[in-house]
Amino acid sequence: AKAAGRGKHCFYEPSMHSEAADRQLLENDLRQAIDRGELNVVYQPIVRASTEEISGFESLVRWTHPVRGAISPEKFIPLAEECGLIGQIGQWVLETALKEAANWPDHVRIAVNLSPIQFNDPAVVDAIAKAIDESGVKPAQVELEITEGVFLADSDHTEDTFARLKKLGVRLALDDFGTGYSSLGYLKKAPFDKIKIDQSFVRGAAAPSSRNTAIIRAIVSLAESLEMETCAEGVETHDDLALIRELGCSHVQGYIFGRPAAADQARALANRSRVE
Ligand code: C2E
Ligand code: CA
Ligand code: CA
Ligand code: CA
């Protein structure tokens, strides 16, 4: 039902009248959000587990609505995907984030989330190449975070796009790992450099008899044999951090090392490359 609504205006259902009307209003506002300067990108540090050095930052989009205030990307990204706005928003985030990362040392990576709809656009590789050229970042500095959603289309385009992105020299991370299905097949198909272990496995993993421990251990061992890095997302406590280290995740991201921060704060951290 979600896919069927893509690219169209949101469907009408009598019982949902006010909700549908509300979505329509929000969609109209989102259409103008870029031009009105209401979107903003924040940056969350990703840290090497062994040394606590910052390996890079994930760019995360924010929308401050003039009347409603902050609206979560969990809400407006799906709306943008359904109403045909994600291409424009995604490209704006990509260009903004890469330009910002050009102020960081070359070894500090910039991770950008790529919606499956952006990925499936025939022009995606050219758009990424253009953003890299115009920003001056090194291709190897760029890490694209992709979810299993890209494989639903399972077309020749998918394989071809992965090959062209590798040729471009960017890094690829499989985001939200473990939350979808048949992830193992996807690991075989696509040349990922990193697996991001979803927060749902990480948070509270240190609790006694947590089954998450076994799951994380299995993912890390799989990633190691495929020569991929692993990033545990959503690490908030020292107990969870200690366990994540013990389980051998190569990278950590979470409030324990820093919340998503404004560009100037991220820049200061990037130039120090260490969280204190
Ligand atoms: P994600 O890609 O899985 O991003 C990680 C989310 O986890 C971010 O939420 C981040 O703020 C949050 N997070 C990180 N560490 C912790 C922690 O220790 N505890 C808790 N409770 N949360 C933590 P955010 O920024 O609200 O983004 C939510 C989702 O919205 C993202 O999930 C991603 O799916 C989507 N999103 C955000 N920005 C973009 C974007 O520029 N493009 C696209 N396509 N999607 C985006
Ligand atoms: Ca992500
Ligand atoms: Ca994630
Ligand atoms: Ca998520």
mmCIF file of C-alpha atoms and ligand atoms in Angstrom:
data_model
loop_
_atom_site.group_PDB
_atom_site.id
_atom_site.type_symbol
_atom_site.label_atom_id
_atom_site.label_comp_id
_atom_site.label_asym_id
_atom_site.label_seq_id
_atom_site.Cartn_x
_atom_site.Cartn_y
_atom_site.Cartn_z
ATOM 1 C CA ALA A 1 0.000 0.000 0.000
ATOM 2 C CA LYS A 2 2.915 2.285 0.788
ATOM 3 C CA ALA A 3 4.609 1.651 -2.539
ATOM 4 C CA ALA A 4 1.347 2.196 -4.422
ATOM 5 C CA GLY A 5 1.040 5.649 -2.910
ATOM 6 C CA ARG A 6 4.484 6.730 -3.993
ATOM 7 C CA GLY A 7 4.678 9.655 -6.329
ATOM 8 C CA LYS A 8 0.968 10.289 -5.995
ATOM 9 C CA HIS A 9 -0.895 12.557 -3.698
ATOM 10 C CA CYS A 10 -2.049 10.929 -0.529
ATOM 11 C CA PHE A 11 -5.254 8.957 -1.026
ATOM 12 C CA TYR A 12 -8.574 9.919 0.406
ATOM 13 C CA GLU A 13 -10.396 7.758 2.891
ATOM 14 C CA PRO A 14 -13.598 9.133 4.515
ATOM 15 C CA SER A 15 -12.823 7.882 8.023
ATOM 16 C CA MET A 16 -9.414 9.497 7.865
ATOM 17 C CA HIS A 17 -10.561 12.813 6.574
ATOM 18 C CA SER A 18 -8.832 15.037 9.084
ATOM 19 C CA GLU A 19 -5.654 12.966 9.080
ATOM 20 C CA ALA A 20 -5.505 13.051 5.296
ATOM 21 C CA ALA A 21 -6.163 16.772 5.277
ATOM 22 C CA ASP A 22 -3.432 17.250 7.840
ATOM 23 C CA ARG A 23 -0.976 15.283 5.723
ATOM 24 C CA GLN A 24 -1.885 17.376 2.717
ATOM 25 C CA LEU A 25 -1.164 20.549 4.656
ATOM 26 C CA LEU A 26 2.139 19.166 5.873
ATOM 27 C CA GLU A 27 3.045 18.079 2.345
ATOM 28 C CA ASN A 28 2.401 21.597 1.045
ATOM 29 C CA ASP A 29 4.619 23.017 3.776
ATOM 30 C CA LEU A 30 7.365 20.469 3.110
ATOM 31 C CA ARG A 31 7.329 21.404 -0.588
ATOM 32 C CA GLN A 32 8.470 24.896 0.391
ATOM 33 C CA ALA A 33 10.680 23.992 3.339
ATOM 34 C CA ILE A 34 13.967 24.002 1.408
ATOM 35 C CA ASP A 35 13.337 27.336 -0.270
ATOM 36 C CA ARG A 36 12.300 28.858 3.027
ATOM 37 C CA GLY A 37 15.442 27.641 4.759
ATOM 38 C CA GLU A 38 13.569 25.467 7.257
ATOM 39 C CA LEU A 39 15.706 22.362 6.708
ATOM 40 C CA ASN A 40 18.973 21.911 8.459
ATOM 41 C CA VAL A 41 21.577 19.154 8.713
ATOM 42 C CA VAL A 42 23.072 17.963 12.006
ATOM 43 C CA TYR A 43 26.036 15.635 12.488
ATOM 44 C CA GLN A 44 26.450 12.754 14.932
ATOM 45 C CA PRO A 45 29.925 11.361 15.668
ATOM 46 C CA ILE A 46 30.801 7.764 14.819
ATOM 47 C CA VAL A 47 33.708 6.557 16.908
ATOM 48 C CA ARG A 48 36.278 3.775 16.547
ATOM 49 C CA ALA A 49 35.581 1.338 19.360
ATOM 50 C CA SER A 50 39.247 0.607 20.050
ATOM 51 C CA THR A 51 40.630 4.144 20.275
ATOM 52 C CA GLU A 52 37.548 6.369 20.650
ATOM 53 C CA GLU A 53 38.796 8.459 17.758
ATOM 54 C CA ILE A 54 36.088 9.971 15.590
ATOM 55 C CA SER A 55 36.054 8.109 12.280
ATOM 56 C CA GLY A 56 33.283 10.280 10.895
ATOM 57 C CA PHE A 57 29.836 11.788 11.317
ATOM 58 C CA GLU A 58 26.383 10.752 10.154
ATOM 59 C CA SER A 59 24.400 13.579 8.606
ATOM 60 C CA LEU A 60 20.794 13.746 9.810
ATOM 61 C CA VAL A 61 18.200 16.134 8.436
ATOM 62 C CA ARG A 62 16.046 18.365 10.643
ATOM 63 C CA TRP A 63 12.926 20.344 9.818
ATOM 64 C CA THR A 64 11.823 23.277 11.927
ATOM 65 C CA HIS A 65 8.265 24.059 10.893
ATOM 66 C CA PRO A 66 7.412 27.748 11.346
ATOM 67 C CA VAL A 67 4.270 26.927 13.364
ATOM 68 C CA ARG A 68 4.593 23.332 14.534
ATOM 69 C CA GLY A 69 8.250 23.502 15.517
ATOM 70 C CA ALA A 70 10.579 20.528 15.142
ATOM 71 C CA ILE A 71 9.127 17.648 13.105
ATOM 72 C CA SER A 72 10.925 14.313 13.316
ATOM 73 C CA PRO A 73 12.509 12.834 10.170
ATOM 74 C CA GLU A 74 10.715 9.611 11.167
ATOM 75 C CA LYS A 75 7.599 11.530 10.152
ATOM 76 C CA PHE A 76 8.575 13.772 7.252
ATOM 77 C CA ILE A 77 11.020 11.472 5.414
ATOM 78 C CA PRO A 78 8.287 8.857 4.755
ATOM 79 C CA LEU A 79 5.980 11.717 3.721
ATOM 80 C CA ALA A 80 8.652 13.031 1.344
ATOM 81 C CA GLU A 81 9.048 9.507 -0.075
ATOM 82 C CA GLU A 82 5.337 9.123 -0.663
ATOM 83 C CA CYS A 83 4.806 12.527 -2.189
ATOM 84 C CA GLY A 84 7.760 12.671 -4.551
ATOM 85 C CA LEU A 85 9.852 15.161 -2.577
ATOM 86 C CA ILE A 86 12.613 12.869 -1.341
ATOM 87 C CA GLY A 87 14.793 13.325 -4.430
ATOM 88 C CA GLN A 88 15.006 17.061 -3.921
ATOM 89 C CA ILE A 89 15.417 16.876 -0.138
ATOM 90 C CA GLY A 90 17.935 14.043 -0.346
ATOM 91 C CA GLN A 91 20.052 15.886 -2.894
ATOM 92 C CA TRP A 92 19.987 19.019 -0.750
ATOM 93 C CA VAL A 93 21.143 17.023 2.308
ATOM 94 C CA LEU A 94 23.872 15.328 0.251
ATOM 95 C CA GLU A 95 25.224 18.608 -1.103
ATOM 96 C CA THR A 96 25.004 20.370 2.268
ATOM 97 C CA ALA A 97 26.698 17.540 4.165
ATOM 98 C CA LEU A 98 29.518 17.094 1.637
ATOM 99 C CA LYS A 99 30.234 20.810 1.548
ATOM 100 C CA GLU A 100 30.440 20.811 5.344
ATOM 101 C CA ALA A 101 32.735 17.764 5.376
ATOM 102 C CA ALA A 102 35.127 19.597 3.061
ATOM 103 C CA ASN A 103 36.075 21.592 6.207
ATOM 104 C CA TRP A 104 37.186 18.454 8.043
ATOM 105 C CA PRO A 105 40.476 16.548 7.842
ATOM 106 C CA ASP A 106 40.477 14.043 4.937
ATOM 107 C CA HIS A 107 40.374 10.994 7.184
ATOM 108 C CA VAL A 108 37.072 12.049 8.774
ATOM 109 C CA ARG A 109 34.187 10.447 6.896
ATOM 110 C CA ILE A 110 30.769 11.857 6.128
ATOM 111 C CA ALA A 111 27.871 9.379 6.161
ATOM 112 C CA VAL A 112 24.739 10.285 4.227
ATOM 113 C CA ASN A 113 21.423 8.405 4.299
ATOM 114 C CA LEU A 114 20.147 7.479 0.870
ATOM 115 C CA SER A 115 16.444 6.678 0.545
ATOM 116 C CA PRO A 116 15.649 3.631 -1.630
ATOM 117 C CA ILE A 117 13.747 6.020 -3.892
ATOM 118 C CA GLN A 118 16.877 8.143 -4.382
ATOM 119 C CA PHE A 119 18.923 4.999 -4.963
ATOM 120 C CA ASN A 120 16.486 3.815 -7.635
ATOM 121 C CA ASP A 121 16.684 7.079 -9.555
ATOM 122 C CA PRO A 122 18.646 6.416 -12.779
ATOM 123 C CA ALA A 123 20.552 9.681 -12.213
ATOM 124 C CA VAL A 124 21.693 8.829 -8.652
ATOM 125 C CA VAL A 125 25.357 8.080 -9.426
ATOM 126 C CA ASP A 126 25.778 11.250 -11.487
ATOM 127 C CA ALA A 127 24.109 13.286 -8.729
ATOM 128 C CA ILE A 128 26.513 11.872 -6.126
ATOM 129 C CA ALA A 129 29.528 12.396 -8.393
ATOM 130 C CA LYS A 130 28.463 16.006 -8.920
ATOM 131 C CA ALA A 131 28.061 16.628 -5.183
ATOM 132 C CA ILE A 132 31.537 15.182 -4.566
ATOM 133 C CA ASP A 133 33.120 17.299 -7.324
ATOM 134 C CA GLU A 134 31.477 20.500 -6.188
ATOM 135 C CA SER A 135 32.309 19.989 -2.514
ATOM 136 C CA GLY A 136 35.917 18.937 -2.890
ATOM 137 C CA VAL A 137 35.656 15.954 -0.501
ATOM 138 C CA LYS A 138 37.511 12.775 -1.387
ATOM 139 C CA PRO A 139 35.172 10.018 -2.662
ATOM 140 C CA ALA A 140 36.626 7.661 -0.018
ATOM 141 C CA GLN A 141 35.480 10.115 2.651
ATOM 142 C CA VAL A 142 31.851 9.554 1.656
ATOM 143 C CA GLU A 143 29.851 6.703 3.145
ATOM 144 C CA LEU A 144 26.347 6.102 1.791
ATOM 145 C CA GLU A 145 23.917 4.495 4.245
ATOM 146 C CA ILE A 146 21.473 2.275 2.447
ATOM 147 C CA THR A 147 18.673 0.103 3.829
ATOM 148 C CA GLU A 148 17.406 -3.214 2.549
ATOM 149 C CA GLY A 149 14.567 -1.280 0.932
ATOM 150 C CA VAL A 150 16.765 -0.788 -2.139
ATOM 151 C CA PHE A 151 16.612 -4.505 -2.881
ATOM 152 C CA LEU A 152 12.826 -4.657 -3.082
ATOM 153 C CA ALA A 153 12.970 -3.460 -6.677
ATOM 154 C CA ASP A 154 15.656 -6.101 -7.439
ATOM 155 C CA SER A 155 16.304 -4.842 -10.928
ATOM 156 C CA ASP A 156 19.426 -4.722 -13.091
ATOM 157 C CA HIS A 157 19.592 -1.098 -12.011
ATOM 158 C CA THR A 158 20.345 -2.176 -8.413
ATOM 159 C CA GLU A 159 23.392 -4.223 -9.376
ATOM 160 C CA ASP A 160 24.583 -1.674 -11.907
ATOM 161 C CA THR A 161 24.263 1.166 -9.375
ATOM 162 C CA PHE A 162 26.299 -0.696 -6.752
ATOM 163 C CA ALA A 163 29.019 -1.344 -9.318
ATOM 164 C CA ARG A 164 29.101 2.289 -10.418
ATOM 165 C CA LEU A 165 29.181 3.587 -6.840
ATOM 166 C CA LYS A 166 32.137 1.320 -6.042
ATOM 167 C CA LYS A 167 33.891 2.593 -9.150
ATOM 168 C CA LEU A 168 33.272 6.142 -7.983
ATOM 169 C CA GLY A 169 35.169 5.203 -4.820
ATOM 170 C CA VAL A 170 32.537 5.890 -2.169
ATOM 171 C CA ARG A 171 31.939 3.586 0.788
ATOM 172 C CA LEU A 172 28.681 1.713 1.350
ATOM 173 C CA ALA A 173 27.043 0.898 4.669
ATOM 174 C CA LEU A 174 24.021 -1.356 5.174
ATOM 175 C CA ASP A 175 21.819 0.563 7.621
ATOM 176 C CA ASP A 176 19.354 -0.782 10.222
ATOM 177 C CA PHE A 177 20.753 -4.293 9.800
ATOM 178 C CA GLY A 178 18.590 -7.046 11.234
ATOM 179 C CA THR A 179 15.256 -5.277 11.043
ATOM 180 C CA GLY A 180 14.170 -6.420 7.576
ATOM 181 C CA TYR A 181 14.310 -9.863 6.001
ATOM 182 C CA SER A 182 16.763 -12.025 4.051
ATOM 183 C CA SER A 183 19.631 -9.703 4.803
ATOM 184 C CA LEU A 184 22.103 -12.501 4.185
ATOM 185 C CA GLY A 185 21.285 -12.667 0.495
ATOM 186 C CA TYR A 186 21.797 -8.934 0.231
ATOM 187 C CA LEU A 187 25.220 -9.162 1.830
ATOM 188 C CA LYS A 188 26.210 -11.502 -0.965
ATOM 189 C CA LYS A 189 24.831 -9.263 -3.684
ATOM 190 C CA ALA A 190 26.189 -5.871 -2.724
ATOM 191 C CA PRO A 191 29.709 -4.666 -1.909
ATOM 192 C CA PHE A 192 29.105 -3.174 1.549
ATOM 193 C CA ASP A 193 32.039 -1.857 3.583
ATOM 194 C CA LYS A 194 30.115 -1.655 6.833
ATOM 195 C CA ILE A 195 27.091 -3.099 8.595
ATOM 196 C CA LYS A 196 25.204 -0.828 10.979
ATOM 197 C CA ILE A 197 23.618 -2.962 13.673
ATOM 198 C CA ASP A 198 20.168 -1.614 14.434
ATOM 199 C CA GLN A 199 19.537 0.095 17.759
ATOM 200 C CA SER A 200 16.854 -2.436 18.661
ATOM 201 C CA PHE A 201 19.616 -5.022 19.236
ATOM 202 C CA VAL A 202 22.030 -2.647 20.880
ATOM 203 C CA ARG A 203 19.988 -0.848 23.483
ATOM 204 C CA GLY A 204 19.938 -2.820 26.705
ATOM 205 C CA ALA A 205 22.130 -5.532 25.207
ATOM 206 C CA ALA A 206 24.116 -5.579 28.444
ATOM 207 C CA ALA A 207 21.092 -6.689 30.468
ATOM 208 C CA PRO A 208 21.578 -10.164 31.943
ATOM 209 C CA SER A 209 20.463 -12.990 29.643
ATOM 210 C CA SER A 210 19.811 -10.620 26.763
ATOM 211 C CA ARG A 211 19.393 -12.538 23.504
ATOM 212 C CA ASN A 212 20.683 -9.435 21.748
ATOM 213 C CA THR A 213 24.191 -10.406 22.848
ATOM 214 C CA ALA A 214 24.076 -13.583 20.798
ATOM 215 C CA ILE A 215 22.640 -11.745 17.815
ATOM 216 C CA ILE A 216 25.296 -9.010 17.886
ATOM 217 C CA ARG A 217 28.044 -11.612 18.273
ATOM 218 C CA ALA A 218 26.754 -13.459 15.206
ATOM 219 C CA ILE A 219 26.534 -10.275 13.123
ATOM 220 C CA VAL A 220 30.083 -9.247 14.087
ATOM 221 C CA SER A 221 31.474 -12.657 13.202
ATOM 222 C CA LEU A 222 29.659 -12.601 9.861
ATOM 223 C CA ALA A 223 30.910 -9.099 9.097
ATOM 224 C CA GLU A 224 34.477 -10.011 10.024
ATOM 225 C CA SER A 225 34.521 -12.986 7.707
ATOM 226 C CA LEU A 226 33.185 -10.776 4.919
ATOM 227 C CA GLU A 227 35.836 -8.138 5.815
ATOM 228 C CA MET A 228 33.252 -5.527 6.649
ATOM 229 C CA GLU A 229 33.272 -3.039 9.504
ATOM 230 C CA THR A 230 30.464 -3.022 12.064
ATOM 231 C CA CYS A 231 28.860 -0.054 13.769
ATOM 232 C CA ALA A 232 26.640 -0.475 16.820
ATOM 233 C CA GLU A 233 23.984 2.241 16.747
ATOM 234 C CA GLY A 234 22.191 3.750 19.717
ATOM 235 C CA VAL A 235 24.761 3.108 22.452
ATOM 236 C CA GLU A 236 23.642 5.146 25.438
ATOM 237 C CA THR A 237 25.136 3.517 28.536
ATOM 238 C CA HIS A 238 28.589 2.501 29.727
ATOM 239 C CA ASP A 239 27.374 -1.049 30.259
ATOM 240 C CA ASP A 240 26.232 -1.334 26.666
ATOM 241 C CA LEU A 241 29.469 0.245 25.443
ATOM 242 C CA ALA A 242 31.576 -2.216 27.434
ATOM 243 C CA LEU A 243 29.637 -5.118 25.971
ATOM 244 C CA ILE A 244 29.772 -3.754 22.413
ATOM 245 C CA ARG A 245 33.562 -3.511 22.761
ATOM 246 C CA GLU A 246 33.793 -7.015 24.131
ATOM 247 C CA LEU A 247 31.704 -8.311 21.228
ATOM 248 C CA GLY A 248 34.183 -6.722 18.826
ATOM 249 C CA CYS A 249 32.144 -4.087 16.988
ATOM 250 C CA SER A 250 34.635 -1.871 15.193
ATOM 251 C CA HIS A 251 32.577 1.328 15.461
ATOM 252 C CA VAL A 252 30.119 2.860 17.907
ATOM 253 C CA GLN A 253 27.488 5.578 17.520
ATOM 254 C CA GLY A 254 25.165 6.820 20.210
ATOM 255 C CA TYR A 255 24.355 9.441 22.767
ATOM 256 C CA ILE A 256 27.206 8.182 24.960
ATOM 257 C CA PHE A 257 29.663 9.770 22.494
ATOM 258 C CA GLY A 258 27.476 12.602 21.316
ATOM 259 C CA ARG A 259 24.063 13.596 20.051
ATOM 260 C CA PRO A 260 23.592 14.960 16.549
ATOM 261 C CA ALA A 261 25.196 18.429 16.672
ATOM 262 C CA ALA A 262 25.252 21.633 14.635
ATOM 263 C CA ALA A 263 27.819 22.008 11.859
ATOM 264 C CA ASP A 264 30.171 24.311 13.804
ATOM 265 C CA GLN A 265 30.317 21.931 16.770
ATOM 266 C CA ALA A 266 30.949 18.964 14.486
ATOM 267 C CA ARG A 267 33.681 20.925 12.736
ATOM 268 C CA ALA A 268 35.461 21.605 16.010
ATOM 269 C CA LEU A 269 35.250 17.915 16.953
ATOM 270 C CA ALA A 270 36.379 16.778 13.496
ATOM 271 C CA ASN A 271 39.480 18.903 13.731
ATOM 272 C CA ARG A 272 40.266 17.405 17.099
ATOM 273 C CA SER A 273 39.050 13.981 15.902
ATOM 274 C CA ARG A 274 38.468 12.815 19.409
ATOM 275 C CA VAL A 275 35.488 12.866 21.740
ATOM 276 C CA GLU A 276 36.189 13.918 25.293
HETATM 277 P P1 C2E B 1 18.874 6.244 11.161
HETATM 278 O O1 C2E B 1 19.484 6.436 9.821
HETATM 279 O O2 C2E B 1 18.887 4.896 11.739
HETATM 280 O O3 C2E B 1 19.608 7.309 12.105
HETATM 281 C C1 C2E B 1 19.921 7.090 13.456
HETATM 282 C C2 C2E B 1 18.885 7.712 14.364
HETATM 283 O O4 C2E B 1 19.141 7.293 15.698
HETATM 284 C C3 C2E B 1 18.915 9.235 14.396
HETATM 285 O O5 C2E B 1 17.584 9.688 14.619
HETATM 286 C C4 C2E B 1 19.779 9.511 15.635
HETATM 287 O O6 C2E B 1 19.560 10.792 16.195
HETATM 288 C C5 C2E B 1 19.290 8.420 16.550
HETATM 289 N N1 C2E B 1 20.244 8.053 17.593
HETATM 290 C C6 C2E B 1 21.586 7.986 17.503
HETATM 291 N N2 C2E B 1 22.141 7.587 18.665
HETATM 292 C C7 C2E B 1 21.120 7.377 19.520
HETATM 293 C C8 C2E B 1 21.056 6.954 20.906
HETATM 294 O O7 C2E B 1 22.060 6.678 21.558
HETATM 295 N N3 C2E B 1 19.806 6.854 21.453
HETATM 296 C C9 C2E B 1 18.682 7.160 20.748
HETATM 297 N N4 C2E B 1 17.512 7.052 21.377
HETATM 298 N N5 C2E B 1 18.716 7.554 19.446
HETATM 299 C C10 C2E B 1 19.918 7.662 18.845
HETATM 300 P P2 C2E B 1 16.906 10.838 13.744
HETATM 301 O O8 C2E B 1 17.919 11.897 13.416
HETATM 302 O O9 C2E B 1 15.646 11.237 14.411
HETATM 303 O O10 C2E B 1 16.582 10.109 12.369
HETATM 304 C C11 C2E B 1 15.623 9.088 12.327
HETATM 305 C C12 C2E B 1 15.624 8.414 10.971
HETATM 306 O O11 C2E B 1 15.193 9.331 9.956
HETATM 307 C C13 C2E B 1 17.000 7.951 10.529
HETATM 308 O O12 C2E B 1 17.329 6.728 11.142
HETATM 309 C C14 C2E B 1 16.768 7.825 9.032
HETATM 310 O O13 C2E B 1 16.074 6.631 8.738
HETATM 311 C C15 C2E B 1 15.855 9.015 8.754
HETATM 312 N N6 C2E B 1 16.688 10.153 8.303
HETATM 313 C C16 C2E B 1 17.266 11.153 9.020
HETATM 314 N N7 C2E B 1 17.945 12.001 8.201
HETATM 315 C C17 C2E B 1 17.797 11.524 6.942
HETATM 316 C C18 C2E B 1 18.245 11.955 5.645
HETATM 317 O O14 C2E B 1 18.972 12.966 5.467
HETATM 318 N N8 C2E B 1 17.857 11.190 4.568
HETATM 319 C C19 C2E B 1 17.082 10.080 4.719
HETATM 320 N N9 C2E B 1 16.756 9.368 3.606
HETATM 321 N N10 C2E B 1 16.665 9.630 5.907
HETATM 322 C C20 C2E B 1 17.008 10.352 7.016
HETATM 323 CA CA CA B 2 21.474 5.957 8.993
HETATM 324 CA CA CA B 3 20.246 3.123 11.431
HETATM 325 CA CA CA B 4 16.176 3.674 11.688
#
